PDB file of C-alpha atoms in Angstrom:
ATOM      1  CA  GLU A  15      12.249  20.175  -9.762  1.00  0.00           C
ATOM      2  CA  THR A  16       9.474  18.130  -9.355  1.00  0.00           C
ATOM      3  CA  GLY A  17       6.845  19.670 -11.609  1.00  0.00           C
ATOM      4  CA  VAL A  18       4.865  21.352  -8.622  1.00  0.00           C
ATOM      5  CA  THR A  19       5.291  24.790  -7.709  1.00  0.00           C
ATOM      6  CA  GLN A  20       4.360  26.544  -3.993  1.00  0.00           C
ATOM      7  CA  THR A  21       4.322  30.534  -3.308  1.00  0.00           C
ATOM      8  CA  PRO A  22       4.958  31.673  -1.004  1.00  0.00           C
ATOM      9  CA  ARG A  23       8.011  29.477   0.324  1.00  0.00           C
ATOM     10  CA  HIS A  24       8.084  31.726   3.674  1.00  0.00           C
ATOM     11  CA  LEU A  25       4.818  33.363   5.161  1.00  0.00           C
ATOM     12  CA  VAL A  26       4.682  35.002   8.697  1.00  0.00           C
ATOM     13  CA  MET A  27       1.197  36.090   9.619  1.00  0.00           C
ATOM     14  CA  GLY A  28      -0.563  37.752  12.651  1.00  0.00           C
ATOM     15  CA  MET A  29      -3.378  36.082  14.344  1.00  0.00           C
ATOM     16  CA  THR A  30      -6.051  38.385  12.782  1.00  0.00           C
ATOM     17  CA  ASN A  31      -4.632  38.156   8.774  1.00  0.00           C
ATOM     18  CA  LYS A  32      -6.056  36.740   6.333  1.00  0.00           C
ATOM     19  CA  LYS A  33      -3.554  35.040   3.492  1.00  0.00           C
ATOM     20  CA  SER A  34      -3.690  32.206   0.994  1.00  0.00           C
ATOM     21  CA  LEU A  35      -0.990  29.865  -0.194  1.00  0.00           C
ATOM     22  CA  LYS A  36      -0.747  28.622  -4.152  1.00  0.00           C
ATOM     23  CA  CYS A  37       0.294  25.688  -5.459  1.00  0.00           C
ATOM     24  CA  GLU A  38       0.510  24.589  -9.553  1.00  0.00           C
ATOM     25  CA  GLN A  39       1.104  21.589 -11.084  1.00  0.00           C
ATOM     26  CA  HIS A  40       2.753  21.172 -14.489  1.00  0.00           C
ATOM     27  CA  LEU A  41       2.551  17.174 -14.629  1.00  0.00           C
ATOM     28  CA  GLY A  42      -0.868  16.706 -16.267  1.00  0.00           C
ATOM     29  CA  HIS A  43      -2.298  15.124 -12.926  1.00  0.00           C
ATOM     30  CA  ASN A  44      -5.496  15.196 -12.064  1.00  0.00           C
ATOM     31  CA  ALA A  45      -5.490  14.872  -8.246  1.00  0.00           C
ATOM     32  CA  MET A  46      -4.199  17.360  -5.699  1.00  0.00           C
ATOM     33  CA  TYR A  47      -3.410  17.369  -1.954  1.00  0.00           C
ATOM     34  CA  TRP A  48      -2.653  19.526   0.857  1.00  0.00           C
ATOM     35  CA  TYR A  49      -0.503  18.106   3.692  1.00  0.00           C
ATOM     36  CA  LYS A  50       0.327  19.768   7.122  1.00  0.00           C
ATOM     37  CA  GLN A  51       3.873  18.929   8.577  1.00  0.00           C
ATOM     38  CA  SER A  52       4.761  19.902  11.847  1.00  0.00           C
ATOM     39  CA  ALA A  53       8.367  18.803  13.904  1.00  0.00           C
ATOM     40  CA  LYS A  54       8.000  15.015  14.945  1.00  0.00           C
ATOM     41  CA  LYS A  55       5.036  14.374  13.657  1.00  0.00           C
ATOM     42  CA  PRO A  56       3.764  12.707  10.408  1.00  0.00           C
ATOM     43  CA  LEU A  57       2.573  14.314   7.090  1.00  0.00           C
ATOM     44  CA  GLU A  58      -1.039  15.071   8.063  1.00  0.00           C
ATOM     45  CA  LEU A  59      -3.198  15.037   4.738  1.00  0.00           C
ATOM     46  CA  MET A  60      -5.904  17.692   5.183  1.00  0.00           C
ATOM     47  CA  PHE A  61      -7.688  17.701   2.110  1.00  0.00           C
ATOM     48  CA  VAL A  62      -7.776  16.009  -1.278  1.00  0.00           C
ATOM     49  CA  TYR A  63      -9.082  17.302  -4.724  1.00  0.00           C
ATOM     50  CA  SER A  64      -9.937  15.289  -7.826  1.00  0.00           C
ATOM     51  CA  LEU A  65     -11.212  16.914 -10.834  1.00  0.00           C
ATOM     52  CA  GLU A  66     -11.884  20.125  -8.898  1.00  0.00           C
ATOM     53  CA  GLU A  67     -14.372  17.913  -6.277  1.00  0.00           C
ATOM     54  CA  ARG A  68     -12.919  17.872  -3.107  1.00  0.00           C
ATOM     55  CA  VAL A  69     -13.270  14.155  -2.110  1.00  0.00           C
ATOM     56  CA  GLU A  70     -11.239  13.827   1.368  1.00  0.00           C
ATOM     57  CA  ASN A  71     -11.581  16.419   4.246  1.00  0.00           C
ATOM     58  CA  ASN A  72      -9.774  14.990   7.011  1.00  0.00           C
ATOM     59  CA  SER A  73     -11.513  16.906   9.874  1.00  0.00           C
ATOM     60  CA  VAL A  74      -9.524  19.920   9.260  1.00  0.00           C
ATOM     61  CA  PRO A  75     -10.641  23.274  11.241  1.00  0.00           C
ATOM     62  CA  SER A  76     -12.499  26.064   9.307  1.00  0.00           C
ATOM     63  CA  ARG A  77      -9.919  28.452   9.571  1.00  0.00           C
ATOM     64  CA  PHE A  78      -8.127  26.454   6.756  1.00  0.00           C
ATOM     65  CA  SER A  79     -10.398  26.951   3.461  1.00  0.00           C
ATOM     66  CA  PRO A  80      -9.321  25.027   0.148  1.00  0.00           C
ATOM     67  CA  GLU A  81     -10.260  25.992  -3.136  1.00  0.00           C
ATOM     68  CA  CYS A  82      -9.300  23.975  -6.347  1.00  0.00           C
ATOM     69  CA  PRO A  83     -10.342  26.222  -9.425  1.00  0.00           C
ATOM     70  CA  ASN A  84      -8.757  23.785 -12.038  1.00  0.00           C
ATOM     71  CA  SER A  85      -6.684  20.422 -12.404  1.00  0.00           C
ATOM     72  CA  SER A  86      -3.488  22.663 -12.114  1.00  0.00           C
ATOM     73  CA  HIS A  87      -4.136  25.217  -9.459  1.00  0.00           C
ATOM     74  CA  LEU A  88      -4.821  24.677  -5.771  1.00  0.00           C
ATOM     75  CA  PHE A  89      -5.254  26.999  -2.976  1.00  0.00           C
ATOM     76  CA  LEU A  90      -5.318  27.259   1.008  1.00  0.00           C
ATOM     77  CA  HIS A  91      -6.811  29.917   1.863  1.00  0.00           C
ATOM     78  CA  LEU A  92      -6.139  31.067   5.750  1.00  0.00           C
ATOM     79  CA  HIS A  93      -7.844  33.472   8.494  1.00  0.00           C
ATOM     80  CA  THR A  94      -7.641  33.908  11.983  1.00  0.00           C
ATOM     81  CA  LEU A  95      -5.007  30.839  12.810  1.00  0.00           C
ATOM     82  CA  GLN A  96      -3.465  29.951  15.780  1.00  0.00           C
ATOM     83  CA  PRO A  97       0.360  29.839  16.931  1.00  0.00           C
ATOM     84  CA  GLU A  98      -0.311  25.913  16.552  1.00  0.00           C
ATOM     85  CA  ASP A  99      -0.855  26.253  12.830  1.00  0.00           C
ATOM     86  CA  SER A 100       3.100  27.161  12.347  1.00  0.00           C
ATOM     87  CA  ALA A 101       3.993  24.094  10.376  1.00  0.00           C
ATOM     88  CA  LEU A 102       5.350  23.357   6.771  1.00  0.00           C
ATOM     89  CA  TYR A 103       2.512  23.031   4.251  1.00  0.00           C
ATOM     90  CA  LEU A 104       2.767  20.814   1.196  1.00  0.00           C
ATOM     91  CA  CYS A 105       0.631  20.077  -1.599  1.00  0.00           C
ATOM     92  CA  ALA A 106       0.870  16.998  -3.929  1.00  0.00           C
ATOM     93  CA  SER A 107      -0.637  16.053  -7.065  1.00  0.00           C
ATOM     94  CA  SER A 108      -0.959  12.068  -8.579  1.00  0.00           C
ATOM     95  CA  GLN A 109      -2.782  10.631 -11.381  1.00  0.00           C
ATOM     96  CA  THR A 110      -5.988   8.779 -10.192  1.00  0.00           C
ATOM     97  CA  GLY A 111      -6.991   5.371 -11.754  1.00  0.00           C
ATOM     98  CA  GLN A 112      -4.919   2.462 -12.523  1.00  0.00           C
ATOM     99  CA  GLY A 113      -1.292   2.556 -10.707  1.00  0.00           C
ATOM    100  CA  SER A 114       0.220   3.400  -7.670  1.00  0.00           C
ATOM    101  CA  TYR A 115      -0.834   6.735  -7.493  1.00  0.00           C
ATOM    102  CA  GLU A 116       2.742   8.314  -6.091  1.00  0.00           C
ATOM    103  CA  GLN A 117       2.320  11.839  -5.290  1.00  0.00           C
ATOM    104  CA  TYR A 118       4.958  14.566  -6.417  1.00  0.00           C
ATOM    105  CA  PHE A 119       5.102  17.247  -3.719  1.00  0.00           C
ATOM    106  CA  GLY A 120       5.808  20.865  -3.838  1.00  0.00           C
ATOM    107  CA  PRO A 121       8.546  22.770  -1.880  1.00  0.00           C
ATOM    108  CA  GLY A 122       6.009  23.413   0.674  1.00  0.00           C
ATOM    109  CA  THR A 123       5.406  27.151   2.380  1.00  0.00           C
ATOM    110  CA  ARG A 124       6.770  27.684   5.891  1.00  0.00           C
ATOM    111  CA  LEU A 125       3.892  29.527   7.703  1.00  0.00           C
ATOM    112  CA  THR A 126       4.702  31.118  11.007  1.00  0.00           C
ATOM    113  CA  VAL A 127       1.662  32.414  13.122  1.00  0.00           C
ATOM    114  CA  THR A 128       2.732  34.833  15.488  1.00  0.00           C
TER     115      THR A 128
ATOM    116  CA  GLY B  12      -7.205   1.663  13.112  1.00  0.00           C
ATOM    117  CA  GLN B  13      -4.409   2.671  11.106  1.00  0.00           C
ATOM    118  CA  ASN B  14      -0.762   2.506  12.464  1.00  0.00           C
ATOM    119  CA  ILE B  15       2.522   2.546  10.875  1.00  0.00           C
ATOM    120  CA  ASP B  16       5.560   2.078  13.116  1.00  0.00           C
ATOM    121  CA  GLN B  17       9.301   2.710  12.383  1.00  0.00           C
ATOM    122  CA  PRO B  18      12.351   3.627  14.037  1.00  0.00           C
ATOM    123  CA  THR B  19      12.965   7.500  14.150  1.00  0.00           C
ATOM    124  CA  GLU B  20      16.585   7.503  13.950  1.00  0.00           C
ATOM    125  CA  MET B  21      19.253   5.383  12.482  1.00  0.00           C
ATOM    126  CA  THR B  22      22.998   5.808  11.502  1.00  0.00           C
ATOM    127  CA  ALA B  23      24.902   3.729   9.224  1.00  0.00           C
ATOM    128  CA  THR B  24      28.488   3.712   7.985  1.00  0.00           C
ATOM    129  CA  GLU B  25      29.203   5.118   4.387  1.00  0.00           C
ATOM    130  CA  GLY B  26      29.342   2.227   1.614  1.00  0.00           C
ATOM    131  CA  ALA B  27      27.750  -0.181   4.107  1.00  0.00           C
ATOM    132  CA  ILE B  28      23.962  -1.424   3.371  1.00  0.00           C
ATOM    133  CA  VAL B  29      21.306  -0.626   5.978  1.00  0.00           C
ATOM    134  CA  GLN B  30      17.801  -1.805   6.384  1.00  0.00           C
ATOM    135  CA  ILE B  31      14.920   0.410   7.799  1.00  0.00           C
ATOM    136  CA  ASN B  32      11.771  -1.511   9.267  1.00  0.00           C
ATOM    137  CA  CYS B  33       8.358  -0.992   8.793  1.00  0.00           C
ATOM    138  CA  THR B  34       5.345  -2.591  10.552  1.00  0.00           C
ATOM    139  CA  TYR B  35       1.894  -1.230   9.955  1.00  0.00           C
ATOM    140  CA  GLN B  36      -1.715  -2.450  10.753  1.00  0.00           C
ATOM    141  CA  THR B  37      -4.445  -1.449   8.964  1.00  0.00           C
ATOM    142  CA  SER B  38      -8.130  -2.501   8.109  1.00  0.00           C
ATOM    143  CA  GLY B  39      -7.681  -1.978   4.448  1.00  0.00           C
ATOM    144  CA  PHE B  40      -4.332  -2.449   2.459  1.00  0.00           C
ATOM    145  CA  ASN B  41      -3.683  -1.535  -1.213  1.00  0.00           C
ATOM    146  CA  GLY B  42       0.211  -1.189  -0.959  1.00  0.00           C
ATOM    147  CA  LEU B  43       3.258   0.322   0.365  1.00  0.00           C
ATOM    148  CA  PHE B  44       5.009   3.511  -0.514  1.00  0.00           C
ATOM    149  CA  TRP B  45       8.699   4.331   0.422  1.00  0.00           C
ATOM    150  CA  TYR B  46       9.550   8.299   0.363  1.00  0.00           C
ATOM    151  CA  GLN B  47      12.859  10.279   0.700  1.00  0.00           C
ATOM    152  CA  GLN B  48      12.935  13.416   2.548  1.00  0.00           C
ATOM    153  CA  HIS B  49      16.020  15.336   2.687  1.00  0.00           C
ATOM    154  CA  ALA B  50      16.131  18.348   5.294  1.00  0.00           C
ATOM    155  CA  GLY B  51      14.270  21.145   4.293  1.00  0.00           C
ATOM    156  CA  GLU B  52      12.930  19.630   1.154  1.00  0.00           C
ATOM    157  CA  ALA B  53       9.877  18.026  -0.231  1.00  0.00           C
ATOM    158  CA  PRO B  54       9.299  14.032   0.036  1.00  0.00           C
ATOM    159  CA  THR B  55      10.505  12.106  -3.076  1.00  0.00           C
ATOM    160  CA  PHE B  56       9.082   8.801  -4.244  1.00  0.00           C
ATOM    161  CA  LEU B  57      10.860   5.840  -3.819  1.00  0.00           C
ATOM    162  CA  SER B  58       9.112   2.857  -4.400  1.00  0.00           C
ATOM    163  CA  TYR B  59       5.632   0.813  -4.179  1.00  0.00           C
ATOM    164  CA  ASN B  60       5.030  -2.698  -3.075  1.00  0.00           C
ATOM    165  CA  VAL B  61       1.993  -4.361  -3.942  1.00  0.00           C
ATOM    166  CA  LEU B  62       2.466  -7.622  -3.823  1.00  0.00           C
ATOM    167  CA  ASP B  63       5.055  -9.554  -1.438  1.00  0.00           C
ATOM    168  CA  GLY B  64       8.944 -10.059  -2.151  1.00  0.00           C
ATOM    169  CA  LEU B  65      11.656  -8.124  -3.247  1.00  0.00           C
ATOM    170  CA  GLU B  66      11.924  -5.526  -5.485  1.00  0.00           C
ATOM    171  CA  GLU B  67      14.955  -4.487  -6.795  1.00  0.00           C
ATOM    172  CA  LYS B  68      15.854  -0.948  -8.163  1.00  0.00           C
ATOM    173  CA  GLY B  69      20.041  -0.177  -8.540  1.00  0.00           C
ATOM    174  CA  ARG B  70      21.285   0.707  -5.163  1.00  0.00           C
ATOM    175  CA  PHE B  71      17.646   0.798  -3.803  1.00  0.00           C
ATOM    176  CA  SER B  72      15.452  -2.296  -2.881  1.00  0.00           C
ATOM    177  CA  SER B  73      11.762  -2.583  -1.106  1.00  0.00           C
ATOM    178  CA  PHE B  74      10.667  -5.365   0.257  1.00  0.00           C
ATOM    179  CA  LEU B  75       6.833  -6.092   1.726  1.00  0.00           C
ATOM    180  CA  SER B  76       5.258  -8.848   3.635  1.00  0.00           C
ATOM    181  CA  ARG B  77       1.654  -8.663   3.335  1.00  0.00           C
ATOM    182  CA  SER B  78       0.837 -11.266   6.018  1.00  0.00           C
ATOM    183  CA  LYS B  79       3.037  -9.919   8.256  1.00  0.00           C
ATOM    184  CA  GLY B  80       2.288  -6.582   8.013  1.00  0.00           C
ATOM    185  CA  TYR B  81       5.857  -5.176   7.343  1.00  0.00           C
ATOM    186  CA  SER B  82       8.125  -3.744   4.893  1.00  0.00           C
ATOM    187  CA  TYR B  83      11.629  -2.488   4.589  1.00  0.00           C
ATOM    188  CA  PRO B  84      13.505  -0.540   1.894  1.00  0.00           C
ATOM    189  CA  LEU B  85      17.334  -1.741   1.398  1.00  0.00           C
ATOM    190  CA  LEU B  86      20.104   1.035   0.615  1.00  0.00           C
ATOM    191  CA  LYS B  87      23.068  -0.418  -0.318  1.00  0.00           C
ATOM    192  CA  GLU B  88      26.349   0.816  -1.192  1.00  0.00           C
ATOM    193  CA  LEU B  89      25.204   3.796   0.987  1.00  0.00           C
ATOM    194  CA  GLN B  90      26.738   7.297   0.024  1.00  0.00           C
ATOM    195  CA  MET B  91      26.576  10.624   2.186  1.00  0.00           C
ATOM    196  CA  LYS B  92      23.588  11.887   0.248  1.00  0.00           C
ATOM    197  CA  ASP B  93      21.576   9.104   1.449  1.00  0.00           C
ATOM    198  CA  SER B  94      21.617  11.042   5.058  1.00  0.00           C
ATOM    199  CA  ALA B  95      17.816  11.473   4.953  1.00  0.00           C
ATOM    200  CA  SER B  96      14.335  10.955   6.147  1.00  0.00           C
ATOM    201  CA  TYR B  97      12.418   7.767   4.793  1.00  0.00           C
ATOM    202  CA  LEU B  98       8.836   7.749   5.294  1.00  0.00           C
ATOM    203  CA  CYS B  99       7.029   4.682   4.999  1.00  0.00           C
ATOM    204  CA  THR B 100       3.603   5.217   3.619  1.00  0.00           C
ATOM    205  CA  MET B 101       0.669   3.086   3.512  1.00  0.00           C
ATOM    206  CA  ASN B 102      -2.028   3.130   0.789  1.00  0.00           C
ATOM    207  CA  SER B 103      -5.432   1.346   2.300  1.00  0.00           C
ATOM    208  CA  GLY B 104      -7.587   2.095  -0.426  1.00  0.00           C
ATOM    209  CA  GLY B 105      -7.747   4.369  -3.408  1.00  0.00           C
ATOM    210  CA  TYR B 106      -5.395   7.333  -3.932  1.00  0.00           C
ATOM    211  CA  GLN B 107      -7.006   9.019  -0.911  1.00  0.00           C
ATOM    212  CA  LYS B 108      -6.174   6.901   1.399  1.00  0.00           C
ATOM    213  CA  VAL B 109      -2.510   7.466   2.039  1.00  0.00           C
ATOM    214  CA  THR B 110      -1.255   7.567   5.840  1.00  0.00           C
ATOM    215  CA  PHE B 111       2.381   8.605   6.006  1.00  0.00           C
ATOM    216  CA  GLY B 112       4.612   7.243   9.175  1.00  0.00           C
ATOM    217  CA  ILE B 113       6.681   9.439  11.122  1.00  0.00           C
ATOM    218  CA  GLY B 114       9.566   8.716   9.259  1.00  0.00           C
ATOM    219  CA  THR B 115      13.266   7.222   9.847  1.00  0.00           C
ATOM    220  CA  LYS B 116      15.731   9.775   9.851  1.00  0.00           C
ATOM    221  CA  LEU B 117      19.107   8.135   8.160  1.00  0.00           C
ATOM    222  CA  GLN B 118      22.609   9.644   9.122  1.00  0.00           C
ATOM    223  CA  VAL B 119      25.253   8.075   7.017  1.00  0.00           C
ATOM    224  CA  ILE B 120      28.547   8.767   8.936  1.00  0.00           C
ATOM    225  CA  PRO B 121      32.055   8.293   7.077  1.00  0.00           C
TER     226      PRO B 121
END
């Protein structure tokens, strides 16, 4: 247990569906991240939030829409996805300011788009 | 641009020592992380090096050379549970500027 939880753990959705991924951190951190992990590719940073403000958006298609209502919760809203969006989606949190900013990851959501 | 290069796979014997090399290029550099990721699990933090040299933490050490753009973790007295991917990860400026390498899949054999 890293103190970061994600739901659901597995999700299968059609290309016309709308679904949301949820992440919650219990570590008192003030930054949260969404990553995509595909086979044989490095972790790809999608979005970063600090104190509920989005501070990084790495050219992610608009069919992915993040939401950070408070510093403990992060959502990723999905709509009209493509089969190539099938991947493991990882949420992470860290503290900003002084220090090493090491990230604590949730277990991930395994997404399959059919 | 930013680039991280590490071998995709390595094999080592239980009880041995293994070093996983990582080279990187970046226009800005704050420090280098190593994360461990077991198959089907999330990455977990191992180390963060800012200054040149070797930092030791039990069976695990991590080395950094900023001038050469080079880092490695050193795992001693290898155990079967050390079989995992090791992710070389660059911090190029602040908490939000983190780039992960593809990871080196280490297999420990008896």
